[in-house]
Coordinates of C-alpha atoms in Angstrom, one line a residue:
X1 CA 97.9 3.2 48.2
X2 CA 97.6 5.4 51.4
X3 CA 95.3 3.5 54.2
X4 CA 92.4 5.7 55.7
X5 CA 92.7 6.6 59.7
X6 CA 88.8 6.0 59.9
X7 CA 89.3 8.4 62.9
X8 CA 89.5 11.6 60.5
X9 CA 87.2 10.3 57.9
X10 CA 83.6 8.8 57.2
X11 CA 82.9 6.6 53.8
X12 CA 79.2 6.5 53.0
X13 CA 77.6 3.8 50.9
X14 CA 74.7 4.2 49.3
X15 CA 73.2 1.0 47.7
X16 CA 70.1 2.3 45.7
X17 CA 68.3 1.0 42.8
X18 CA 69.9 2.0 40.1
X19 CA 73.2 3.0 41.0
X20 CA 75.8 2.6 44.0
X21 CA 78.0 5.8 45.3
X22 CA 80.4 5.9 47.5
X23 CA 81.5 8.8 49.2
X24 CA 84.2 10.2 52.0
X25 CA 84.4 13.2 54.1
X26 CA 86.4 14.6 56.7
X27 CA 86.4 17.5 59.1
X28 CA 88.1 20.4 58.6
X29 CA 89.5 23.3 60.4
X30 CA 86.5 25.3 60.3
X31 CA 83.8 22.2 61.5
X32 CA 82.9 21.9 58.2
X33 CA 82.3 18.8 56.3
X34 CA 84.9 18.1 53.7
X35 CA 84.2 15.6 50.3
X36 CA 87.8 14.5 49.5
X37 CA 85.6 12.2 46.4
X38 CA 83.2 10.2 45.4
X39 CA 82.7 7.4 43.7
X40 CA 79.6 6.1 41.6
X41 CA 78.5 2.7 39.3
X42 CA 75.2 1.2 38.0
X43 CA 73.3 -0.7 40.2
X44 CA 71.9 -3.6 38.8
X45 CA 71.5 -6.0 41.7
X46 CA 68.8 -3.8 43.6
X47 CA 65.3 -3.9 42.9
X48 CA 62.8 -1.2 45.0
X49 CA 65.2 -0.9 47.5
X50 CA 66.1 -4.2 48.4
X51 CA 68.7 -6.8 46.8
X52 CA 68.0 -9.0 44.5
X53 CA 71.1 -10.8 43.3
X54 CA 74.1 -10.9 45.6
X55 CA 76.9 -11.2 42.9
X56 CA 75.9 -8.2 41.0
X57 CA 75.5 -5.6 44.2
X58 CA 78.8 -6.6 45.6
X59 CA 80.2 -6.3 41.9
X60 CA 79.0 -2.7 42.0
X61 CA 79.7 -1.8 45.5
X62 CA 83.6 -3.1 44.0
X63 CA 83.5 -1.0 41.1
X64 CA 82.4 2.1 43.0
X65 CA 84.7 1.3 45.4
X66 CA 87.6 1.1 42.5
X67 CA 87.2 4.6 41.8
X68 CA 86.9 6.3 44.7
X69 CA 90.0 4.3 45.4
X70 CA 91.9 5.1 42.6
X71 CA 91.1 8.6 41.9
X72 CA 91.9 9.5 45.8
X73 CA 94.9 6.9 46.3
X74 CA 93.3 5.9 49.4
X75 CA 92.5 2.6 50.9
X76 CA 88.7 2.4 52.3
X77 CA 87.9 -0.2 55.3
X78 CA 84.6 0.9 57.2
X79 CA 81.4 2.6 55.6
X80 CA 78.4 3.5 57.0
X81 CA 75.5 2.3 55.2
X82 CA 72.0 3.2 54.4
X83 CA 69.1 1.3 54.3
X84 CA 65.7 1.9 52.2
X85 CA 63.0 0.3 50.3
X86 CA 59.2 -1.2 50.5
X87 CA 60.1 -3.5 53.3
X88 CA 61.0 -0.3 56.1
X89 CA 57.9 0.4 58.2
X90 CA 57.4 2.7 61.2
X91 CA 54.6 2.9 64.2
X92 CA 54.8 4.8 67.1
X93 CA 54.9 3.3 70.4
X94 CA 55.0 4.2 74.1
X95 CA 57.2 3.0 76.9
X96 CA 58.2 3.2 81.1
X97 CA 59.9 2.6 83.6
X98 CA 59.6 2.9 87.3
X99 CA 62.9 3.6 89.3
X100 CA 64.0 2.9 92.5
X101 CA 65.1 5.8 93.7
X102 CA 63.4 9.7 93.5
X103 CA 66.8 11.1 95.6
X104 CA 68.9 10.2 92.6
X105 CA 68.3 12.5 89.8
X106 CA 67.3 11.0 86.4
X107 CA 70.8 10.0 84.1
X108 CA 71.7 8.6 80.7
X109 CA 71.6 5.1 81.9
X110 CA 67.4 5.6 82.7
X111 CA 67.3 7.4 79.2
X112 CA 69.1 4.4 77.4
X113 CA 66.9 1.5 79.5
X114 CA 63.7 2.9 78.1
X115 CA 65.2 2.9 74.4
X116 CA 67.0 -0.5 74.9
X117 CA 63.1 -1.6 75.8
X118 CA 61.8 -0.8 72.4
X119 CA 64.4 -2.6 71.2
X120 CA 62.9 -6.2 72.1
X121 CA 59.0 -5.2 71.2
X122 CA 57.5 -8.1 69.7
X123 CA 57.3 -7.5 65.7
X124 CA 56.2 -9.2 62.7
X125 CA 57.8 -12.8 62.4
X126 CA 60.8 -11.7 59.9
X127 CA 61.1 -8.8 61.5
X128 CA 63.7 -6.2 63.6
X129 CA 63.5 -2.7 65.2
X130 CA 66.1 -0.7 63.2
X131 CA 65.6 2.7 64.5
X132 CA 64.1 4.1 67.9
X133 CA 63.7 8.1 68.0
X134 CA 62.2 9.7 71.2
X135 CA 59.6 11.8 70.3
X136 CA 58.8 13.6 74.1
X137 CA 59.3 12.5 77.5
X138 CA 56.4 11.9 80.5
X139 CA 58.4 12.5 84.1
X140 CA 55.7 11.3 86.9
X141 CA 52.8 12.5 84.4
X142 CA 54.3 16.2 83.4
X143 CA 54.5 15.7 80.2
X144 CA 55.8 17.8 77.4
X145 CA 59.5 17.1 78.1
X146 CA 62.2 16.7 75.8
X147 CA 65.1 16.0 78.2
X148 CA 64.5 14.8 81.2
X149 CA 68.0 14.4 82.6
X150 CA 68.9 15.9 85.7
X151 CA 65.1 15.9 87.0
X152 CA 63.7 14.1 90.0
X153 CA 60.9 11.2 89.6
X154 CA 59.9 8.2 89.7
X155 CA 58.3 7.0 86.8
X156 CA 59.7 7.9 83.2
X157 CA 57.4 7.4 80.0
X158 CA 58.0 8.5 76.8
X159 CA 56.7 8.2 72.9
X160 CA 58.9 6.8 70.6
X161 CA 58.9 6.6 66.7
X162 CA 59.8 3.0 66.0
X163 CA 61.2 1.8 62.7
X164 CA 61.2 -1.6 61.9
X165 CA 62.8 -3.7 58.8
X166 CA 62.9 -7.2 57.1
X167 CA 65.4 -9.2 58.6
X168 CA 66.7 -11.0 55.6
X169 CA 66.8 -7.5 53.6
X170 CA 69.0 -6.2 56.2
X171 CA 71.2 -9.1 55.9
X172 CA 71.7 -9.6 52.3
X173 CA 72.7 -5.6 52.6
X174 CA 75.5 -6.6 55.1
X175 CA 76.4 -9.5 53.2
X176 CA 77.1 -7.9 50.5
X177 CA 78.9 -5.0 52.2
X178 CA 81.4 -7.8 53.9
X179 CA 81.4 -9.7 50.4
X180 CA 82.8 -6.3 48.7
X181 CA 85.4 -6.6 51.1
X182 CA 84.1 -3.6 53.3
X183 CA 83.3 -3.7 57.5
X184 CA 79.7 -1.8 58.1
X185 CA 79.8 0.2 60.4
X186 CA 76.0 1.0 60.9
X187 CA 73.2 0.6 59.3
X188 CA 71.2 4.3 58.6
X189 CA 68.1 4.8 57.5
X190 CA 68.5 6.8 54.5
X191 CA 65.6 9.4 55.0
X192 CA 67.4 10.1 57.9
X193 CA 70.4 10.8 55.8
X194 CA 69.0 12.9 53.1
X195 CA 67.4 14.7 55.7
X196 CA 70.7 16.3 57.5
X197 CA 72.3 16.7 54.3
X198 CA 69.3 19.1 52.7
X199 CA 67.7 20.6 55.8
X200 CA 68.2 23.6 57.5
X201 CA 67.7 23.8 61.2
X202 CA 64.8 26.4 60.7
X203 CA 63.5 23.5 58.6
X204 CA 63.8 20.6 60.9
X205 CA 62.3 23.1 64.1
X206 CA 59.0 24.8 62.0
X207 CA 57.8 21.4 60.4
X208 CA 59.0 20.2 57.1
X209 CA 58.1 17.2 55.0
X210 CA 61.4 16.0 53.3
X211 CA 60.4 13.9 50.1
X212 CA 63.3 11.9 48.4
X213 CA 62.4 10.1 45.0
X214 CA 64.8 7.2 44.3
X215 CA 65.1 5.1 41.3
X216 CA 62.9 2.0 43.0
X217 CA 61.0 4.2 45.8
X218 CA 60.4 7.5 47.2
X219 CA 61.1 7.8 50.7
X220 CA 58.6 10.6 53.0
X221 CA 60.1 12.1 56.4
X222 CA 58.5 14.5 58.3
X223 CA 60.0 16.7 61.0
X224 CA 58.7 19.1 63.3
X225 CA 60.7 20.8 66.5
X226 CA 64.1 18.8 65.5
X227 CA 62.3 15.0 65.9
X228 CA 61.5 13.2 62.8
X229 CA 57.8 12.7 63.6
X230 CA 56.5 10.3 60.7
X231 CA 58.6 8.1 57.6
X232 CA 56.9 6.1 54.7
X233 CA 58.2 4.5 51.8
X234 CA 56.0 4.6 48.3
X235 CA 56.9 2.0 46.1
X236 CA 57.8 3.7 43.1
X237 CA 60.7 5.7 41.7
X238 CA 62.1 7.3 38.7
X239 CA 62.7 3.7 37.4
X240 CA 58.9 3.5 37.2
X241 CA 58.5 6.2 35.1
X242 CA 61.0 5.3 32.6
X243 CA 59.0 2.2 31.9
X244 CA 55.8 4.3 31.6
X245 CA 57.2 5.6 28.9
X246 CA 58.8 2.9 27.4
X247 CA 55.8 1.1 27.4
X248 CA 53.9 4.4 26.3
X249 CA 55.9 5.2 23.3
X250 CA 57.0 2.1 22.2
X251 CA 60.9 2.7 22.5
X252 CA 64.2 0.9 23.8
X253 CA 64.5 1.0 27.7
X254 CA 67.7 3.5 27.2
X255 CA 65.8 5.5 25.0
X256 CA 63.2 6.1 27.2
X257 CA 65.8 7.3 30.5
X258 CA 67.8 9.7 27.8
X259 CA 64.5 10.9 27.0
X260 CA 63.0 11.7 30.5
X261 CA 66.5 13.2 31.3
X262 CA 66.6 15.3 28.5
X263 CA 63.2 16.4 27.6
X264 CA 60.7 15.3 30.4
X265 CA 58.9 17.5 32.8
X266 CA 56.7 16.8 35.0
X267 CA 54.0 19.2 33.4
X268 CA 53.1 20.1 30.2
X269 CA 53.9 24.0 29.2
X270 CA 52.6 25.7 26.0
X271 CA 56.1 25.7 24.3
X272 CA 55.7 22.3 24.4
X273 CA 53.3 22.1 21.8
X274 CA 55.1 21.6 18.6
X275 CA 57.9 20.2 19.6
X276 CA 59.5 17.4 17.9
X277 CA 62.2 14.7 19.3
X278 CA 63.3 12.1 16.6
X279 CA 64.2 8.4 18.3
X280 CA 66.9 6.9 16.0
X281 CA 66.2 3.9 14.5
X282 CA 67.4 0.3 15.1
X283 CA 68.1 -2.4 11.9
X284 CA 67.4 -0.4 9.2
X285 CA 64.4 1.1 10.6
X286 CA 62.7 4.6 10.3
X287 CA 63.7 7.6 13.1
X288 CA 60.7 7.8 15.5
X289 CA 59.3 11.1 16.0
X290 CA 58.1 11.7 19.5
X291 CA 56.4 14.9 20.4
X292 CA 57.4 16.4 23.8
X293 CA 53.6 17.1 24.6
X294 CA 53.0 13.6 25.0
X295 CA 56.3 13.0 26.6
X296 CA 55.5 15.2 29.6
X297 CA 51.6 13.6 29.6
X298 CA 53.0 10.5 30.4
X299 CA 55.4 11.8 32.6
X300 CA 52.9 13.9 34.9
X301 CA 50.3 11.3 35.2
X302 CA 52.7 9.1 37.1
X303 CA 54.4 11.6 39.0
X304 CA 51.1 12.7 40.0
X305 CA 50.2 9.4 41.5
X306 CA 53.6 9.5 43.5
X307 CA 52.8 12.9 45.0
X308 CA 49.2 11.7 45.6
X309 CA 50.9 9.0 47.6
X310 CA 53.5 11.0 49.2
X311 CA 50.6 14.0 50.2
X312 CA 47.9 11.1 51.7
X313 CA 51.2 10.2 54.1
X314 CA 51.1 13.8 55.0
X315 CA 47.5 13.3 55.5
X316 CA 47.6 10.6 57.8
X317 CA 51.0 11.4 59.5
X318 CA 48.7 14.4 61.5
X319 CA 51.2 16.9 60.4
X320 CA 49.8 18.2 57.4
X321 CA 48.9 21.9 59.0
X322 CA 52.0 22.0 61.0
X323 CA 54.2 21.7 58.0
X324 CA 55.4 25.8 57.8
X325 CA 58.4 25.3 55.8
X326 CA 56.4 23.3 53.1
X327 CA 58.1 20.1 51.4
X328 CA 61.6 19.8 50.4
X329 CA 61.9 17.3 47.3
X330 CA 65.5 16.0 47.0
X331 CA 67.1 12.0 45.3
X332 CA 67.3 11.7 41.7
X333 CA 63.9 12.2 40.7
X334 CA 63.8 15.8 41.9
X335 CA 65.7 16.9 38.9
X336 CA 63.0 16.0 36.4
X337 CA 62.0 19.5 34.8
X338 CA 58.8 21.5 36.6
X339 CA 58.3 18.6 39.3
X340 CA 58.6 21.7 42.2
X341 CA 55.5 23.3 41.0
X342 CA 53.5 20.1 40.3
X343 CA 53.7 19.5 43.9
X344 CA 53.2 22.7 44.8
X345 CA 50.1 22.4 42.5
X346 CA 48.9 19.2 44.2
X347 CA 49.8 19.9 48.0
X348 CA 49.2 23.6 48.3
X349 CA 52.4 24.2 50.0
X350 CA 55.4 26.2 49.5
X351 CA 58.0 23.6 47.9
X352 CA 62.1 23.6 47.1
X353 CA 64.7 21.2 46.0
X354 CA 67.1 20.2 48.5
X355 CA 70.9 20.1 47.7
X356 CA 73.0 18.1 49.6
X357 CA 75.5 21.4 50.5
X358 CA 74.0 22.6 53.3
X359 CA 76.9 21.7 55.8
X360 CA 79.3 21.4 53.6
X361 CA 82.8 23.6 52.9
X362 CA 83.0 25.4 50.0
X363 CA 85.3 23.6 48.2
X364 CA 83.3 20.5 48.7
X365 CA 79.6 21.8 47.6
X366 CA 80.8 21.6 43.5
X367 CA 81.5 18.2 43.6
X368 CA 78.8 16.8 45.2
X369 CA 76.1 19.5 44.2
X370 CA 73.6 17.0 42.7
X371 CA 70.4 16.1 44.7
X372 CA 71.1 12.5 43.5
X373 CA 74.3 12.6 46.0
X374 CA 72.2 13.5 49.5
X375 CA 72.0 10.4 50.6
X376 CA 75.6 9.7 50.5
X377 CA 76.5 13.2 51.6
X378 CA 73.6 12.7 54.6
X379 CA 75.5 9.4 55.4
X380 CA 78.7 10.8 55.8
X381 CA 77.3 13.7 57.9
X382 CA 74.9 11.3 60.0
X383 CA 78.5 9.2 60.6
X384 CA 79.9 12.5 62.5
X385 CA 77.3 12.9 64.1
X386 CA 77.3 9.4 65.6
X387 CA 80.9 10.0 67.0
X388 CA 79.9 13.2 68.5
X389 CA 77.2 11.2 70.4
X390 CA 78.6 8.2 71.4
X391 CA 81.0 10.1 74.3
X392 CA 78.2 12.7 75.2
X393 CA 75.9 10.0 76.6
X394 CA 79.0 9.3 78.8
X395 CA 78.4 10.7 82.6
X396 CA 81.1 13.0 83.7
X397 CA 82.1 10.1 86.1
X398 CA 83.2 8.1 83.5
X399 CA 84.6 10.7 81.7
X400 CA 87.0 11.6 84.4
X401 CA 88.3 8.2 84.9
X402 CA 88.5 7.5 81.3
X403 CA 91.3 10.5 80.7
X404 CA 92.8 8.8 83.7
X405 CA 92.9 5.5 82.4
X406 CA 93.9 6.6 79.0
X407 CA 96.1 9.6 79.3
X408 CA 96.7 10.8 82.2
X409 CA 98.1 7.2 84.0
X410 CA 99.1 5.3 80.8
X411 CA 101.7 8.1 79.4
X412 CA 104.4 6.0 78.3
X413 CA 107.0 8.8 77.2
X414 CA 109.1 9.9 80.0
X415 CA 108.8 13.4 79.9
X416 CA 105.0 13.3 80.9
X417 CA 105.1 11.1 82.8
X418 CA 107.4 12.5 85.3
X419 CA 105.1 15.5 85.0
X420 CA 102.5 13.6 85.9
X421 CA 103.8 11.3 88.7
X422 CA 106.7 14.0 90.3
X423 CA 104.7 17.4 90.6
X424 CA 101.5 18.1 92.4
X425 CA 101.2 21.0 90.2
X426 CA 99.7 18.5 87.0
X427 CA 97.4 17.1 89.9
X428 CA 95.8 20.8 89.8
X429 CA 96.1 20.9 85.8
X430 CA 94.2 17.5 85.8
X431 CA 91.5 18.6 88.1
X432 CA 91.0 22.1 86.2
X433 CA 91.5 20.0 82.3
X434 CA 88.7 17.6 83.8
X435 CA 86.2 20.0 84.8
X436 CA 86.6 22.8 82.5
X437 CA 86.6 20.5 79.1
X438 CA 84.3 17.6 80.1
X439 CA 81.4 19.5 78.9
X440 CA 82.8 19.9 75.2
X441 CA 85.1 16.8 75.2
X442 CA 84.0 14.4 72.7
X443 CA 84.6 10.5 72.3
X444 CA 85.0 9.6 68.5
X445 CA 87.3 7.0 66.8
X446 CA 91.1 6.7 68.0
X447 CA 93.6 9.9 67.4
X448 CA 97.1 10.0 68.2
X449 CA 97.8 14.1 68.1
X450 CA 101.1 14.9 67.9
X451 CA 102.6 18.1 69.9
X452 CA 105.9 19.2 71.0
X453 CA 107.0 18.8 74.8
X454 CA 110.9 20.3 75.5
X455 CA 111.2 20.3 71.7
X456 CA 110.8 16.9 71.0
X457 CA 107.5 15.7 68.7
X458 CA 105.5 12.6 71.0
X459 CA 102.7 11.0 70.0
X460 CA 100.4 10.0 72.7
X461 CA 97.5 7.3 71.9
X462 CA 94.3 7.9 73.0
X463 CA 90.8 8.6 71.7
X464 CA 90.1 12.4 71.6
X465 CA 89.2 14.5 68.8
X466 CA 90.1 17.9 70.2
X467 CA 94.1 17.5 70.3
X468 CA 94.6 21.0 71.0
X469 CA 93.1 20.6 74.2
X470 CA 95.3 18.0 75.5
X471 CA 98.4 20.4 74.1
X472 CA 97.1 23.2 75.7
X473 CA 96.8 21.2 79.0
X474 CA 101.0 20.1 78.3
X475 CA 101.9 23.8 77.6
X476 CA 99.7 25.0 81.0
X477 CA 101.8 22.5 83.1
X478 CA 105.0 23.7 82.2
X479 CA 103.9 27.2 82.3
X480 CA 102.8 26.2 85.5
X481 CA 105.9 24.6 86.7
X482 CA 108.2 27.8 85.0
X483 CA 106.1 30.5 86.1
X484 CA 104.7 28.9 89.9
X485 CA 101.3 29.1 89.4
X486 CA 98.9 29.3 86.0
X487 CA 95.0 29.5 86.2
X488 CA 93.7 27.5 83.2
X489 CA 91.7 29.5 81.5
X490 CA 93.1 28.2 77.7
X491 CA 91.1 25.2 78.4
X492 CA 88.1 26.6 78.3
X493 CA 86.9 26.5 74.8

């Protein structure tokens, strides 16, 4: 079995109610996500969100994990995970902080000090701060501002959308992660996820209220100009309305799912009317005949409760008239049949289903094309995008002395590292890589690139995901060193 370098891939986990996926993408050569697979297994350890039962979630985390394993002959070690259920809350907050100095412009570092603060807000006993997202930024009472680097002040404020979550739920998910043998690498709020997976960027910019129905609960997000500006969790699912009509019609548990997948819909149509479904029988007994008519009646009464739920969030969130791209309905329960125009019915506003392909490649959108899958897909995405980040909140300062550190003064093949130490020439190819890539060099996972230098293949360690830029800078130095002079303009991508 082939190990993973977790530097070209990202495994998402997604622990929901009634099943457990799995699923891994990479990059490709376009910039496009990837799914090299997925795999998938009942969840029977997870009630609304939140474990229940220890041994069974990490027995179907395993079993997931078996056949994304085996069908992929790859060994998985790190996942990011997503979070969800009753116990996730939100409130918006405000926070400052005066600095010392107006000469010295406003940085990352301020930026991170503010969000570090809302960090240690005093919460609920049994609780934690999950998630801080800035909403807009107040620089010495101009308000309005949505980055404030670079600008002189003194005192920085800003809004922030807080989310907060039990702490023993957010262990026993962790536990069971480690349990299944598996290191989490962070913890996502799955909203979040679904989110990047369905959502255009028109979407996210116009306002957009992204509505995902689980099994155990149905998670609301709204967005409006690229900053998720409100999140709730309802309480029920799909799993609810299987028991409706269990309970309703009088029929096994099983039944009653095969049923709702086959024949439910969310409203009752006139071709509904004489239609017949016969329930087999257990023990000798008669078939059960079941009309469809009151199939989808018990059906649509509860799914209208959960969009009554979902459309009072709206309500209160303040962003019910600022929603121009409507609602996006994506998870599981979106499939059920003529659920897009019950909420259309009930809300008043223009409504889609969101498919979990709208960053993937083309190859990739087939296999996961199911809105069950966007909160895997989202995960996987919302991994990248974490990398990405993590080295563009780096100043240029420490950028420049971390190629130093890591590549350009710890080459350890002696070809380079005569180039580097011997010929004032690289000195000008370091100072022209430095400042022409720094503003498009990004600090993900470790890569070792591999690229030819006097026709032998080196590998040089370090922790770069653009590995044609560091060739390009080894081909410009020799050019440089052949030719007496070379003006870098290849590393300017």
């Amino acid at each position: 079995m082939m190990e993973i370098n977790n530097s070209e891939i990202i495994v998402g986990l997604d622990i929901g109610t009634t099943k457990v996926s799995i699923i891994i993408g990479r990059r490709n050569q376009y910039n496009k996500i990837e799914i090299l697979g997925n795999g998938k297994s009942v969840s029977s350890g997870v009630s609304r969100g939140i474990v229940s039962n220890i041994d069974k979630t990490v027995e179907s985390i395993k079993q997931a994990l078996d056949e994304v394993e085996k069908k992929n002959n790859l060994s998985i070690k790190e996942v990011f995970v997503g979070i969800a259920g009753q116990h996730i809350k939100s409130l918006q907050h405000r926070g400052e902080i005066v600095r010392d100095n107006i000469n010295v412009e406003i940085g990352q570092q301020d930026i991170d000090k503010l969000k570090e603060n809302m960090f240690k807000l005093i919460t609920i006993p049994g609780e934690e701060v999950i998630h801080v997202i800035p909403q807009e930024y107040t620089v010495d009472g101009e308000d309005g501002i949505q980055d404030p680097k670079g600008m002189a002040g003194v005192k920085l404020e800003a809004n922030f959308h807080v989310i907060t979550a039990q702490i023993g739920a957010v262990r026993n998910i962790m536990r069971c992660v480690e349990k299944a043998g598996l290191i989490p690498r962070e913890l996502i709020l799955e909203p979040f996820a679904s989110a990047i997976a369905t959502l255009d960027e028109d979407e996210l910019r116009e306002g957009v209220a992204l509505v995902d129905i689980g099994g155990g609960t149905t998670d609301v997000a709204i967005f409006l100009d690229n900053i998720i500006r409100h999140t709730a969790v309802i309480p029920f699912g799909g799993n609810i309305v299987t028991k409706d009509i269990k309970t309703g019609l009088s029929i096994l548990d099983k039944q009653a799912e095969l049923l709702k997948i086959k024949f439910g819909a969310a409203m009752y149509t006139d071709d509904q009317e004489n239609v017949m479904v016969s329930i087999p029988g257990l023990r000798g007994r008669e078939p059960k005949e079941i009309a469809v008519k009151n199939l989808s009646e018990i059906i649509g009464a509860r799914m209208k409760e959960i969009i009554d739920l979902v459309y009072h969030e709206i309500k209160v969130s303040g962003y019910e008239n600022k929603l121009m791209m409507g609602i996006v309905i994506t998870g599981g329960g979106s499939q059920l049949k003529n659920l897009q125009q019950l909420v259309s019915f009930i809300t008043a506003k223009e409504t889609r289903i969101g498919y979990p392909n709208e960053h993937l490649s083309s190859d990739s959108k087939d296999m996961v094309k199911s809105p069950m899958y966007s909160t895997g897909v989202g995960l996987v995405l919302k991994g990248f995008e974490n990398k990405i980040e993590g080295f563009s909140k780096i100043s240029k300062e420490e950028k420049i002395k971390w190629i130093e550190k890591n590549y350009f003064n710890n080459v350890s093949n002696p070809i380079l590292k005569n180039y580097w130490n011997n010929d004032d020439s690289i000195q000008k190819i370091h100072d022209e890589f430095t400042e022409n890539t720094l503003s498009n060099f990004y600090l993900p996972l470790g890569v070792a690139p591999n690229f030819l230098i006097d026709n032998k293949d080196y590998t040089i360690p370090m922790v770069i995901e653009e590995s044609s830029v560091i060739a390009a800078a080894c081909k410009a130095a020799k050019f440089w060193r052949n030719e007496g002079g070379f003006k870098t303009s290849i590393l300017n991508f």
